[in-house]
């Protein structure tokens, strides 16, 4: 059996940079580099990357991770599973199950939590079940124009359309007219994806810019908070869409938002996540992010290091 130790398993086709940040955090905490393993070897599909074929089996020392096609075999007791694109997360379910069954230390084996947070339709259902505050939202799947228009009007004629599966604010639209609604519906129909309409939260600063908060939650407590401000009120408050991120103390959040973020994370069943939410409209959660990117200032120290540290203790 080959190298053993802490394994950092990510999709090596991703370029967002979380892998490098997490590797830095591992070196800072342990003095050693993690073993970098391409998660695509352990996905059930395999066509979009390496040919799959990865095997997971239990050993007395933890778990054996093997990729016969590349002559790779290693043992591990700790696996950081991160930076997996939303549309491929379901393909890791068997790998996650085996890691969990063999008692591997990991915050990345909550298969049901990944699914509930990744599929925004399920997120809405979880929030409705548990009474987590969210804007009124309706799920749509190839609706007629009349059906979509009825929902649009029922939600007040000022809504956000978003795909059921997505990331970085892609294909998210602010819709205030029937023409914009038709364009969004056509876009989702062409992609063959279900989508959602949610009432606008009216989350504006005094000078008319959009803003929202991202609260990172780890083990039931708010770990970090940042405020995102977007100059274009018709664009989502994502860094990838031009928003500016500013860290702030957790206790500087509007009253109740830290607790709301913790509740939202618990609702979908995750031990770690970043929650996007607004203080306006009584406080409302937009989404729960399974794998928040580490692109904002200070994220290495404030998020990546505590996340890795949570894997290193005997009860992590």
PDB file of C-alpha atoms in Angstrom:
ATOM      1  CA  UNK A   1       0.000   0.000   0.000  1.00  0.00           C
ATOM      2  CA  UNK A   2       1.298   3.432  -0.919  1.00  0.00           C
ATOM      3  CA  UNK A   3       1.352   6.778   0.792  1.00  0.00           C
ATOM      4  CA  UNK A   4      -0.909   7.383   3.780  1.00  0.00           C
ATOM      5  CA  UNK A   5      -2.083  10.456   5.661  1.00  0.00           C
ATOM      6  CA  UNK A   6      -4.536  13.247   4.992  1.00  0.00           C
ATOM      7  CA  UNK A   7      -6.133  13.147   1.547  1.00  0.00           C
ATOM      8  CA  UNK A   8      -7.545  16.223  -0.167  1.00  0.00           C
ATOM      9  CA  UNK A   9     -10.033  14.960  -2.738  1.00  0.00           C
ATOM     10  CA  UNK A  10     -11.329  17.559  -5.205  1.00  0.00           C
ATOM     11  CA  UNK A  11     -12.370  17.759  -8.836  1.00  0.00           C
ATOM     12  CA  UNK A  12      -9.081  18.556 -10.575  1.00  0.00           C
ATOM     13  CA  UNK A  13     -11.013  19.937 -13.525  1.00  0.00           C
ATOM     14  CA  UNK A  14     -12.090  22.875 -11.372  1.00  0.00           C
ATOM     15  CA  UNK A  15     -10.158  26.145 -11.507  1.00  0.00           C
ATOM     16  CA  UNK A  16     -11.805  28.018  -8.624  1.00  0.00           C
ATOM     17  CA  UNK A  17      -8.764  27.625  -6.356  1.00  0.00           C
ATOM     18  CA  UNK A  18     -10.206  26.031  -3.225  1.00  0.00           C
ATOM     19  CA  UNK A  19      -7.835  23.087  -3.567  1.00  0.00           C
ATOM     20  CA  UNK A  20      -4.770  25.327  -3.255  1.00  0.00           C
ATOM     21  CA  UNK A  21      -6.208  27.217  -0.282  1.00  0.00           C
ATOM     22  CA  UNK A  22      -7.090  24.030   1.571  1.00  0.00           C
ATOM     23  CA  UNK A  23      -3.657  22.543   0.858  1.00  0.00           C
ATOM     24  CA  UNK A  24      -2.088  25.667   2.365  1.00  0.00           C
ATOM     25  CA  UNK A  25      -4.276  25.277   5.448  1.00  0.00           C
ATOM     26  CA  UNK A  26      -3.233  21.639   5.812  1.00  0.00           C
ATOM     27  CA  UNK A  27       0.458  22.532   5.603  1.00  0.00           C
ATOM     28  CA  UNK A  28      -0.007  25.301   8.134  1.00  0.00           C
ATOM     29  CA  UNK A  29      -1.682  22.993  10.649  1.00  0.00           C
ATOM     30  CA  UNK A  30       0.288  19.781  10.134  1.00  0.00           C
ATOM     31  CA  UNK A  31       3.584  20.831   8.604  1.00  0.00           C
ATOM     32  CA  UNK A  32       2.956  18.404   5.750  1.00  0.00           C
ATOM     33  CA  UNK A  33       1.294  18.635   2.368  1.00  0.00           C
ATOM     34  CA  UNK A  34      -1.895  16.617   1.828  1.00  0.00           C
ATOM     35  CA  UNK A  35      -2.098  13.992  -0.860  1.00  0.00           C
ATOM     36  CA  UNK A  36      -4.064  15.558  -3.730  1.00  0.00           C
ATOM     37  CA  UNK A  37      -6.509  13.089  -5.240  1.00  0.00           C
ATOM     38  CA  UNK A  38      -8.782  13.738  -8.221  1.00  0.00           C
ATOM     39  CA  UNK A  39     -12.358  13.064  -7.117  1.00  0.00           C
ATOM     40  CA  UNK A  40     -13.393  12.340 -10.696  1.00  0.00           C
ATOM     41  CA  UNK A  41     -11.787   8.906 -10.389  1.00  0.00           C
ATOM     42  CA  UNK A  42     -14.446   8.048  -7.786  1.00  0.00           C
ATOM     43  CA  UNK A  43     -17.477   9.443  -9.606  1.00  0.00           C
ATOM     44  CA  UNK A  44     -19.979   7.062 -11.084  1.00  0.00           C
ATOM     45  CA  UNK A  45     -20.064   8.829 -14.463  1.00  0.00           C
ATOM     46  CA  UNK A  46     -16.449   9.287 -15.394  1.00  0.00           C
ATOM     47  CA  UNK A  47     -17.096  10.564 -18.930  1.00  0.00           C
ATOM     48  CA  UNK A  48     -16.340  14.220 -18.051  1.00  0.00           C
ATOM     49  CA  UNK A  49     -12.906  13.463 -16.615  1.00  0.00           C
ATOM     50  CA  UNK A  50     -10.722  10.460 -15.842  1.00  0.00           C
ATOM     51  CA  UNK A  51     -12.319   7.156 -16.679  1.00  0.00           C
ATOM     52  CA  UNK A  52     -13.437   6.495 -13.115  1.00  0.00           C
ATOM     53  CA  UNK A  53     -12.531   3.099 -11.793  1.00  0.00           C
ATOM     54  CA  UNK A  54     -11.547   4.350  -8.350  1.00  0.00           C
ATOM     55  CA  UNK A  55     -12.088   1.895  -5.516  1.00  0.00           C
ATOM     56  CA  UNK A  56     -12.724   2.452  -1.819  1.00  0.00           C
ATOM     57  CA  UNK A  57     -12.261  -0.381   0.658  1.00  0.00           C
ATOM     58  CA  UNK A  58     -11.809  -0.580   4.382  1.00  0.00           C
ATOM     59  CA  UNK A  59      -8.530  -1.570   6.040  1.00  0.00           C
ATOM     60  CA  UNK A  60      -7.288  -1.861   9.603  1.00  0.00           C
ATOM     61  CA  UNK A  61      -5.567   1.510   9.134  1.00  0.00           C
ATOM     62  CA  UNK A  62      -8.579   3.370   7.762  1.00  0.00           C
ATOM     63  CA  UNK A  63      -9.558   3.198   4.132  1.00  0.00           C
ATOM     64  CA  UNK A  64      -7.751   2.228   0.943  1.00  0.00           C
ATOM     65  CA  UNK A  65      -8.224   4.547  -2.014  1.00  0.00           C
ATOM     66  CA  UNK A  66      -7.135   2.920  -5.247  1.00  0.00           C
ATOM     67  CA  UNK A  67      -7.031   3.991  -8.896  1.00  0.00           C
ATOM     68  CA  UNK A  68      -5.725   0.905 -10.729  1.00  0.00           C
ATOM     69  CA  UNK A  69      -5.544   2.644 -14.107  1.00  0.00           C
ATOM     70  CA  UNK A  70      -2.940   5.021 -12.685  1.00  0.00           C
ATOM     71  CA  UNK A  71      -1.210   2.571 -10.372  1.00  0.00           C
ATOM     72  CA  UNK A  72      -2.318   4.630  -7.403  1.00  0.00           C
ATOM     73  CA  UNK A  73      -2.984   3.115  -3.980  1.00  0.00           C
ATOM     74  CA  UNK A  74      -2.959   4.886  -0.634  1.00  0.00           C
ATOM     75  CA  UNK A  75      -4.445   4.612   2.818  1.00  0.00           C
ATOM     76  CA  UNK A  76      -6.097   7.408   4.751  1.00  0.00           C
ATOM     77  CA  UNK A  77      -7.871   8.115   8.007  1.00  0.00           C
ATOM     78  CA  UNK A  78      -8.884  11.650   7.054  1.00  0.00           C
ATOM     79  CA  UNK A  79     -10.389  12.828   3.757  1.00  0.00           C
ATOM     80  CA  UNK A  80     -11.168  16.425   2.860  1.00  0.00           C
ATOM     81  CA  UNK A  81     -13.809  16.231   0.129  1.00  0.00           C
ATOM     82  CA  UNK A  82     -14.307  19.635  -1.486  1.00  0.00           C
ATOM     83  CA  UNK A  83     -14.621  21.699  -4.685  1.00  0.00           C
ATOM     84  CA  UNK A  84     -17.069  19.379  -6.447  1.00  0.00           C
ATOM     85  CA  UNK A  85     -19.279  21.015  -9.128  1.00  0.00           C
ATOM     86  CA  UNK A  86     -22.987  20.910  -8.248  1.00  0.00           C
ATOM     87  CA  UNK A  87     -23.988  18.895 -11.316  1.00  0.00           C
ATOM     88  CA  UNK A  88     -21.571  16.078 -10.417  1.00  0.00           C
ATOM     89  CA  UNK A  89     -21.985  15.830  -6.659  1.00  0.00           C
ATOM     90  CA  UNK A  90     -24.546  13.050  -6.904  1.00  0.00           C
ATOM     91  CA  UNK A  91     -21.938  10.888  -8.638  1.00  0.00           C
ATOM     92  CA  UNK A  92     -19.887  10.743  -5.439  1.00  0.00           C
ATOM     93  CA  UNK A  93     -22.690   9.302  -3.294  1.00  0.00           C
ATOM     94  CA  UNK A  94     -21.271   5.762  -3.259  1.00  0.00           C
ATOM     95  CA  UNK A  95     -17.808   7.031  -2.362  1.00  0.00           C
ATOM     96  CA  UNK A  96     -19.247   9.156   0.436  1.00  0.00           C
ATOM     97  CA  UNK A  97     -21.208   6.208   1.791  1.00  0.00           C
ATOM     98  CA  UNK A  98     -18.121   3.994   1.911  1.00  0.00           C
ATOM     99  CA  UNK A  99     -16.031   6.679   3.613  1.00  0.00           C
ATOM    100  CA  UNK A 100     -18.745   7.072   6.223  1.00  0.00           C
ATOM    101  CA  UNK A 101     -19.177   3.341   6.764  1.00  0.00           C
ATOM    102  CA  UNK A 102     -15.439   2.895   7.366  1.00  0.00           C
ATOM    103  CA  UNK A 103     -15.321   5.667   9.952  1.00  0.00           C
ATOM    104  CA  UNK A 104     -13.155   8.099   7.983  1.00  0.00           C
ATOM    105  CA  UNK A 105     -12.803  11.546   9.512  1.00  0.00           C
ATOM    106  CA  UNK A 106     -14.514  13.863   7.050  1.00  0.00           C
ATOM    107  CA  UNK A 107     -17.078  16.657   6.949  1.00  0.00           C
ATOM    108  CA  UNK A 108     -17.867  15.676   3.376  1.00  0.00           C
ATOM    109  CA  UNK A 109     -19.904  12.486   3.752  1.00  0.00           C
ATOM    110  CA  UNK A 110     -23.352  14.003   4.423  1.00  0.00           C
ATOM    111  CA  UNK A 111     -24.830  12.757   1.159  1.00  0.00           C
ATOM    112  CA  UNK A 112     -28.382  13.841   1.972  1.00  0.00           C
ATOM    113  CA  UNK A 113     -27.144  17.256   3.072  1.00  0.00           C
ATOM    114  CA  UNK A 114     -25.203  17.742  -0.155  1.00  0.00           C
ATOM    115  CA  UNK A 115     -28.297  16.825  -2.148  1.00  0.00           C
ATOM    116  CA  UNK A 116     -30.639  19.070  -0.169  1.00  0.00           C
ATOM    117  CA  UNK A 117     -28.377  22.108  -0.462  1.00  0.00           C
ATOM    118  CA  UNK A 118     -27.378  21.514  -4.093  1.00  0.00           C
ATOM    119  CA  UNK A 119     -30.894  21.083  -5.472  1.00  0.00           C
ATOM    120  CA  UNK A 120     -32.596  24.369  -4.640  1.00  0.00           C
ATOM    121  CA  UNK A 121     -36.005  22.705  -4.917  1.00  0.00           C
ATOM    122  CA  UNK A 122     -35.091  20.465  -1.995  1.00  0.00           C
ATOM    123  CA  UNK A 123     -33.654  23.427  -0.113  1.00  0.00           C
ATOM    124  CA  UNK A 124     -36.989  25.217  -0.343  1.00  0.00           C
ATOM    125  CA  UNK A 125     -38.755  22.078   0.898  1.00  0.00           C
ATOM    126  CA  UNK A 126     -36.402  21.778   3.878  1.00  0.00           C
ATOM    127  CA  UNK A 127     -36.887  25.422   4.802  1.00  0.00           C
ATOM    128  CA  UNK A 128     -40.667  25.121   4.512  1.00  0.00           C
ATOM    129  CA  UNK A 129     -40.672  22.007   6.698  1.00  0.00           C
ATOM    130  CA  UNK A 130     -38.511  23.591   9.389  1.00  0.00           C
ATOM    131  CA  UNK A 131     -39.878  27.125   9.283  1.00  0.00           C
ATOM    132  CA  UNK A 132     -36.636  28.697   8.042  1.00  0.00           C
ATOM    133  CA  UNK A 133     -37.370  32.185   6.760  1.00  0.00           C
ATOM    134  CA  UNK A 134     -37.124  32.517   2.982  1.00  0.00           C
ATOM    135  CA  UNK A 135     -38.767  34.642   0.331  1.00  0.00           C
ATOM    136  CA  UNK A 136     -41.938  33.154  -1.200  1.00  0.00           C
ATOM    137  CA  UNK A 137     -40.670  30.718  -3.834  1.00  0.00           C
ATOM    138  CA  UNK A 138     -42.280  28.496  -6.472  1.00  0.00           C
ATOM    139  CA  UNK A 139     -40.596  25.658  -8.387  1.00  0.00           C
ATOM    140  CA  UNK A 140     -41.261  25.387 -12.114  1.00  0.00           C
ATOM    141  CA  UNK A 141     -40.480  22.720 -14.709  1.00  0.00           C
ATOM    142  CA  UNK A 142     -41.290  23.502 -18.338  1.00  0.00           C
ATOM    143  CA  UNK A 143     -44.323  25.631 -17.437  1.00  0.00           C
ATOM    144  CA  UNK A 144     -46.553  27.122 -20.097  1.00  0.00           C
ATOM    145  CA  UNK A 145     -46.227  30.873 -20.505  1.00  0.00           C
ATOM    146  CA  UNK A 146     -49.564  31.304 -18.790  1.00  0.00           C
ATOM    147  CA  UNK A 147     -48.469  29.177 -15.822  1.00  0.00           C
ATOM    148  CA  UNK A 148     -45.196  31.080 -15.438  1.00  0.00           C
ATOM    149  CA  UNK A 149     -47.025  34.409 -15.738  1.00  0.00           C
ATOM    150  CA  UNK A 150     -49.498  33.421 -13.042  1.00  0.00           C
ATOM    151  CA  UNK A 151     -46.662  32.643 -10.604  1.00  0.00           C
ATOM    152  CA  UNK A 152     -44.860  35.843 -11.583  1.00  0.00           C
ATOM    153  CA  UNK A 153     -47.912  37.956 -10.797  1.00  0.00           C
ATOM    154  CA  UNK A 154     -48.692  36.037  -7.612  1.00  0.00           C
ATOM    155  CA  UNK A 155     -45.183  36.774  -6.324  1.00  0.00           C
ATOM    156  CA  UNK A 156     -45.611  40.486  -6.944  1.00  0.00           C
ATOM    157  CA  UNK A 157     -44.146  40.966 -10.410  1.00  0.00           C
ATOM    158  CA  UNK A 158     -40.643  41.539  -9.021  1.00  0.00           C
ATOM    159  CA  UNK A 159     -38.823  38.228  -8.770  1.00  0.00           C
ATOM    160  CA  UNK A 160     -35.565  36.359  -9.222  1.00  0.00           C
ATOM    161  CA  UNK A 161     -35.362  33.342 -11.502  1.00  0.00           C
ATOM    162  CA  UNK A 162     -32.668  30.747 -10.831  1.00  0.00           C
ATOM    163  CA  UNK A 163     -31.949  27.179 -11.962  1.00  0.00           C
ATOM    164  CA  UNK A 164     -32.516  24.322  -9.558  1.00  0.00           C
ATOM    165  CA  UNK A 165     -28.826  23.454  -9.895  1.00  0.00           C
ATOM    166  CA  UNK A 166     -26.284  26.191 -10.397  1.00  0.00           C
ATOM    167  CA  UNK A 167     -23.253  28.014  -9.077  1.00  0.00           C
ATOM    168  CA  UNK A 168     -21.638  31.457  -9.036  1.00  0.00           C
ATOM    169  CA  UNK A 169     -24.847  33.222  -9.983  1.00  0.00           C
ATOM    170  CA  UNK A 170     -24.902  31.684 -13.459  1.00  0.00           C
ATOM    171  CA  UNK A 171     -28.279  31.881 -15.235  1.00  0.00           C
ATOM    172  CA  UNK A 172     -29.816  33.888 -12.378  1.00  0.00           C
ATOM    173  CA  UNK A 173     -32.066  36.715 -13.581  1.00  0.00           C
ATOM    174  CA  UNK A 174     -33.922  39.630 -12.033  1.00  0.00           C
ATOM    175  CA  UNK A 175     -37.343  39.561 -13.668  1.00  0.00           C
ATOM    176  CA  UNK A 176     -39.735  42.516 -13.586  1.00  0.00           C
ATOM    177  CA  UNK A 177     -41.523  42.207 -16.955  1.00  0.00           C
ATOM    178  CA  UNK A 178     -43.353  39.501 -18.879  1.00  0.00           C
ATOM    179  CA  UNK A 179     -40.745  39.750 -21.645  1.00  0.00           C
ATOM    180  CA  UNK A 180     -37.910  39.061 -19.203  1.00  0.00           C
ATOM    181  CA  UNK A 181     -39.902  36.167 -17.782  1.00  0.00           C
ATOM    182  CA  UNK A 182     -40.307  34.649 -21.251  1.00  0.00           C
ATOM    183  CA  UNK A 183     -36.569  35.003 -21.939  1.00  0.00           C
ATOM    184  CA  UNK A 184     -35.690  33.257 -18.676  1.00  0.00           C
ATOM    185  CA  UNK A 185     -38.211  30.477 -19.311  1.00  0.00           C
ATOM    186  CA  UNK A 186     -36.785  29.887 -22.781  1.00  0.00           C
ATOM    187  CA  UNK A 187     -33.253  29.755 -21.388  1.00  0.00           C
ATOM    188  CA  UNK A 188     -34.174  27.094 -18.831  1.00  0.00           C
ATOM    189  CA  UNK A 189     -36.212  25.129 -21.382  1.00  0.00           C
ATOM    190  CA  UNK A 190     -33.231  25.025 -23.741  1.00  0.00           C
ATOM    191  CA  UNK A 191     -31.043  23.773 -20.911  1.00  0.00           C
ATOM    192  CA  UNK A 192     -33.672  21.241 -19.847  1.00  0.00           C
ATOM    193  CA  UNK A 193     -33.515  22.360 -16.236  1.00  0.00           C
ATOM    194  CA  UNK A 194     -36.109  22.970 -13.561  1.00  0.00           C
ATOM    195  CA  UNK A 195     -36.083  26.475 -12.127  1.00  0.00           C
ATOM    196  CA  UNK A 196     -37.489  28.630  -9.368  1.00  0.00           C
ATOM    197  CA  UNK A 197     -39.100  32.032  -9.030  1.00  0.00           C
ATOM    198  CA  UNK A 198     -38.654  33.863  -5.727  1.00  0.00           C
ATOM    199  CA  UNK A 199     -39.993  37.215  -4.624  1.00  0.00           C
ATOM    200  CA  UNK A 200     -37.431  40.027  -4.469  1.00  0.00           C
ATOM    201  CA  UNK A 201     -36.119  40.646  -0.929  1.00  0.00           C
ATOM    202  CA  UNK A 202     -35.682  44.409  -1.535  1.00  0.00           C
ATOM    203  CA  UNK A 203     -32.177  44.091  -0.113  1.00  0.00           C
ATOM    204  CA  UNK A 204     -30.820  47.537  -0.944  1.00  0.00           C
ATOM    205  CA  UNK A 205     -28.317  49.832   0.712  1.00  0.00           C
ATOM    206  CA  UNK A 206     -29.289  53.457   1.300  1.00  0.00           C
ATOM    207  CA  UNK A 207     -27.679  54.415  -2.024  1.00  0.00           C
ATOM    208  CA  UNK A 208     -29.594  51.767  -3.993  1.00  0.00           C
ATOM    209  CA  UNK A 209     -27.023  49.000  -4.295  1.00  0.00           C
ATOM    210  CA  UNK A 210     -27.847  45.361  -3.672  1.00  0.00           C
ATOM    211  CA  UNK A 211     -26.342  43.771  -0.607  1.00  0.00           C
ATOM    212  CA  UNK A 212     -26.526  40.521   1.264  1.00  0.00           C
ATOM    213  CA  UNK A 213     -24.528  38.564   3.796  1.00  0.00           C
ATOM    214  CA  UNK A 214     -22.682  35.288   3.636  1.00  0.00           C
ATOM    215  CA  UNK A 215     -22.360  33.540   6.976  1.00  0.00           C
ATOM    216  CA  UNK A 216     -20.111  30.503   7.200  1.00  0.00           C
ATOM    217  CA  UNK A 217     -21.294  27.929   9.720  1.00  0.00           C
ATOM    218  CA  UNK A 218     -19.171  25.176  11.237  1.00  0.00           C
ATOM    219  CA  UNK A 219     -20.377  22.672  13.851  1.00  0.00           C
ATOM    220  CA  UNK A 220     -23.444  24.685  14.773  1.00  0.00           C
ATOM    221  CA  UNK A 221     -21.884  28.118  15.166  1.00  0.00           C
ATOM    222  CA  UNK A 222     -21.405  31.112  12.916  1.00  0.00           C
ATOM    223  CA  UNK A 223     -17.720  31.099  12.055  1.00  0.00           C
ATOM    224  CA  UNK A 224     -17.402  34.096   9.746  1.00  0.00           C
ATOM    225  CA  UNK A 225     -19.495  36.809   8.112  1.00  0.00           C
ATOM    226  CA  UNK A 226     -18.969  38.934   5.027  1.00  0.00           C
ATOM    227  CA  UNK A 227     -21.148  41.495   3.305  1.00  0.00           C
ATOM    228  CA  UNK A 228     -21.502  41.413  -0.463  1.00  0.00           C
ATOM    229  CA  UNK A 229     -22.414  44.664  -2.237  1.00  0.00           C
ATOM    230  CA  UNK A 230     -23.444  44.743  -5.889  1.00  0.00           C
ATOM    231  CA  UNK A 231     -23.545  48.015  -7.855  1.00  0.00           C
ATOM    232  CA  UNK A 232     -25.946  46.581 -10.440  1.00  0.00           C
ATOM    233  CA  UNK A 233     -29.308  45.977  -8.721  1.00  0.00           C
ATOM    234  CA  UNK A 234     -30.272  43.519 -11.482  1.00  0.00           C
ATOM    235  CA  UNK A 235     -27.288  41.232 -10.913  1.00  0.00           C
ATOM    236  CA  UNK A 236     -26.966  38.635  -8.122  1.00  0.00           C
ATOM    237  CA  UNK A 237     -24.667  39.465  -5.205  1.00  0.00           C
ATOM    238  CA  UNK A 238     -21.992  36.978  -6.236  1.00  0.00           C
ATOM    239  CA  UNK A 239     -18.299  37.777  -6.430  1.00  0.00           C
ATOM    240  CA  UNK A 240     -18.300  36.103  -9.838  1.00  0.00           C
ATOM    241  CA  UNK A 241     -20.900  38.644 -10.961  1.00  0.00           C
ATOM    242  CA  UNK A 242     -19.005  41.700  -9.811  1.00  0.00           C
ATOM    243  CA  UNK A 243     -20.050  42.039  -6.182  1.00  0.00           C
ATOM    244  CA  UNK A 244     -17.520  43.305  -3.643  1.00  0.00           C
ATOM    245  CA  UNK A 245     -16.985  41.340  -0.440  1.00  0.00           C
ATOM    246  CA  UNK A 246     -16.123  42.914   2.916  1.00  0.00           C
ATOM    247  CA  UNK A 247     -15.499  40.805   6.049  1.00  0.00           C
ATOM    248  CA  UNK A 248     -17.242  41.916   9.213  1.00  0.00           C
ATOM    249  CA  UNK A 249     -17.459  40.590  12.782  1.00  0.00           C
ATOM    250  CA  UNK A 250     -20.207  38.046  13.276  1.00  0.00           C
ATOM    251  CA  UNK A 251     -21.662  40.188  16.059  1.00  0.00           C
ATOM    252  CA  UNK A 252     -21.970  43.076  13.574  1.00  0.00           C
ATOM    253  CA  UNK A 253     -24.618  41.173  11.588  1.00  0.00           C
ATOM    254  CA  UNK A 254     -28.207  42.390  11.862  1.00  0.00           C
ATOM    255  CA  UNK A 255     -29.909  40.809  14.852  1.00  0.00           C
ATOM    256  CA  UNK A 256     -30.895  37.190  14.329  1.00  0.00           C
ATOM    257  CA  UNK A 257     -29.023  36.564  11.065  1.00  0.00           C
ATOM    258  CA  UNK A 258     -26.244  34.463  12.586  1.00  0.00           C
ATOM    259  CA  UNK A 259     -28.841  32.254  14.270  1.00  0.00           C
ATOM    260  CA  UNK A 260     -30.818  32.077  11.027  1.00  0.00           C
ATOM    261  CA  UNK A 261     -27.728  30.882   9.162  1.00  0.00           C
ATOM    262  CA  UNK A 262     -27.120  28.147  11.742  1.00  0.00           C
ATOM    263  CA  UNK A 263     -30.759  27.063  11.508  1.00  0.00           C
ATOM    264  CA  UNK A 264     -30.620  26.951   7.697  1.00  0.00           C
ATOM    265  CA  UNK A 265     -27.471  24.825   7.742  1.00  0.00           C
ATOM    266  CA  UNK A 266     -29.057  22.428  10.205  1.00  0.00           C
ATOM    267  CA  UNK A 267     -32.233  22.279   8.125  1.00  0.00           C
ATOM    268  CA  UNK A 268     -30.466  20.900   5.051  1.00  0.00           C
ATOM    269  CA  UNK A 269     -28.327  18.553   7.170  1.00  0.00           C
ATOM    270  CA  UNK A 270     -24.786  19.896   6.763  1.00  0.00           C
ATOM    271  CA  UNK A 271     -22.045  20.270   9.408  1.00  0.00           C
ATOM    272  CA  UNK A 272     -20.362  23.020   7.382  1.00  0.00           C
ATOM    273  CA  UNK A 273     -21.750  25.479   4.830  1.00  0.00           C
ATOM    274  CA  UNK A 274     -21.931  29.116   3.808  1.00  0.00           C
ATOM    275  CA  UNK A 275     -25.386  30.667   3.931  1.00  0.00           C
ATOM    276  CA  UNK A 276     -26.433  33.596   1.732  1.00  0.00           C
ATOM    277  CA  UNK A 277     -29.126  35.709   3.325  1.00  0.00           C
ATOM    278  CA  UNK A 278     -30.567  39.198   3.651  1.00  0.00           C
ATOM    279  CA  UNK A 279     -31.548  41.241   6.674  1.00  0.00           C
ATOM    280  CA  UNK A 280     -34.438  42.928   4.856  1.00  0.00           C
ATOM    281  CA  UNK A 281     -37.954  41.521   4.535  1.00  0.00           C
ATOM    282  CA  UNK A 282     -37.739  40.167   8.068  1.00  0.00           C
ATOM    283  CA  UNK A 283     -34.555  38.230   7.289  1.00  0.00           C
ATOM    284  CA  UNK A 284     -34.520  35.675   4.486  1.00  0.00           C
ATOM    285  CA  UNK A 285     -32.191  32.871   3.405  1.00  0.00           C
ATOM    286  CA  UNK A 286     -31.385  32.657  -0.300  1.00  0.00           C
ATOM    287  CA  UNK A 287     -29.306  29.489  -0.394  1.00  0.00           C
ATOM    288  CA  UNK A 288     -26.892  27.204   1.433  1.00  0.00           C
ATOM    289  CA  UNK A 289     -23.538  26.610  -0.251  1.00  0.00           C
ATOM    290  CA  UNK A 290     -21.971  23.174   0.189  1.00  0.00           C
ATOM    291  CA  UNK A 291     -18.494  24.233  -0.959  1.00  0.00           C
ATOM    292  CA  UNK A 292     -18.029  27.988  -0.599  1.00  0.00           C
ATOM    293  CA  UNK A 293     -15.016  29.245  -2.533  1.00  0.00           C
ATOM    294  CA  UNK A 294     -12.205  30.896  -0.612  1.00  0.00           C
ATOM    295  CA  UNK A 295     -12.015  33.991  -2.790  1.00  0.00           C
ATOM    296  CA  UNK A 296     -12.786  36.742  -0.287  1.00  0.00           C
ATOM    297  CA  UNK A 297     -10.083  38.450   1.813  1.00  0.00           C
ATOM    298  CA  UNK A 298      -9.092  36.551   4.946  1.00  0.00           C
ATOM    299  CA  UNK A 299     -10.892  33.330   4.016  1.00  0.00           C
ATOM    300  CA  UNK A 300      -7.785  31.188   4.459  1.00  0.00           C
ATOM    301  CA  UNK A 301      -7.373  32.066   8.124  1.00  0.00           C
ATOM    302  CA  UNK A 302     -11.037  32.531   8.982  1.00  0.00           C
ATOM    303  CA  UNK A 303     -12.569  29.549   7.168  1.00  0.00           C
ATOM    304  CA  UNK A 304     -10.093  27.147   5.536  1.00  0.00           C
ATOM    305  CA  UNK A 305      -7.890  26.696   8.611  1.00  0.00           C
ATOM    306  CA  UNK A 306     -10.821  26.024  11.022  1.00  0.00           C
ATOM    307  CA  UNK A 307     -12.400  23.714   8.426  1.00  0.00           C
ATOM    308  CA  UNK A 308      -9.238  21.638   8.152  1.00  0.00           C
ATOM    309  CA  UNK A 309      -8.729  21.716  11.930  1.00  0.00           C
ATOM    310  CA  UNK A 310     -12.204  20.216  12.391  1.00  0.00           C
ATOM    311  CA  UNK A 311     -10.939  17.114  10.558  1.00  0.00           C
ATOM    312  CA  UNK A 312      -7.835  16.625  12.670  1.00  0.00           C
ATOM    313  CA  UNK A 313      -9.220  16.073  16.161  1.00  0.00           C
ATOM    314  CA  UNK A 314     -10.276  12.630  17.391  1.00  0.00           C
ATOM    315  CA  UNK A 315     -13.968  13.543  17.137  1.00  0.00           C
ATOM    316  CA  UNK A 316     -13.881  15.561  13.896  1.00  0.00           C
TER     317      UNK A 316
END
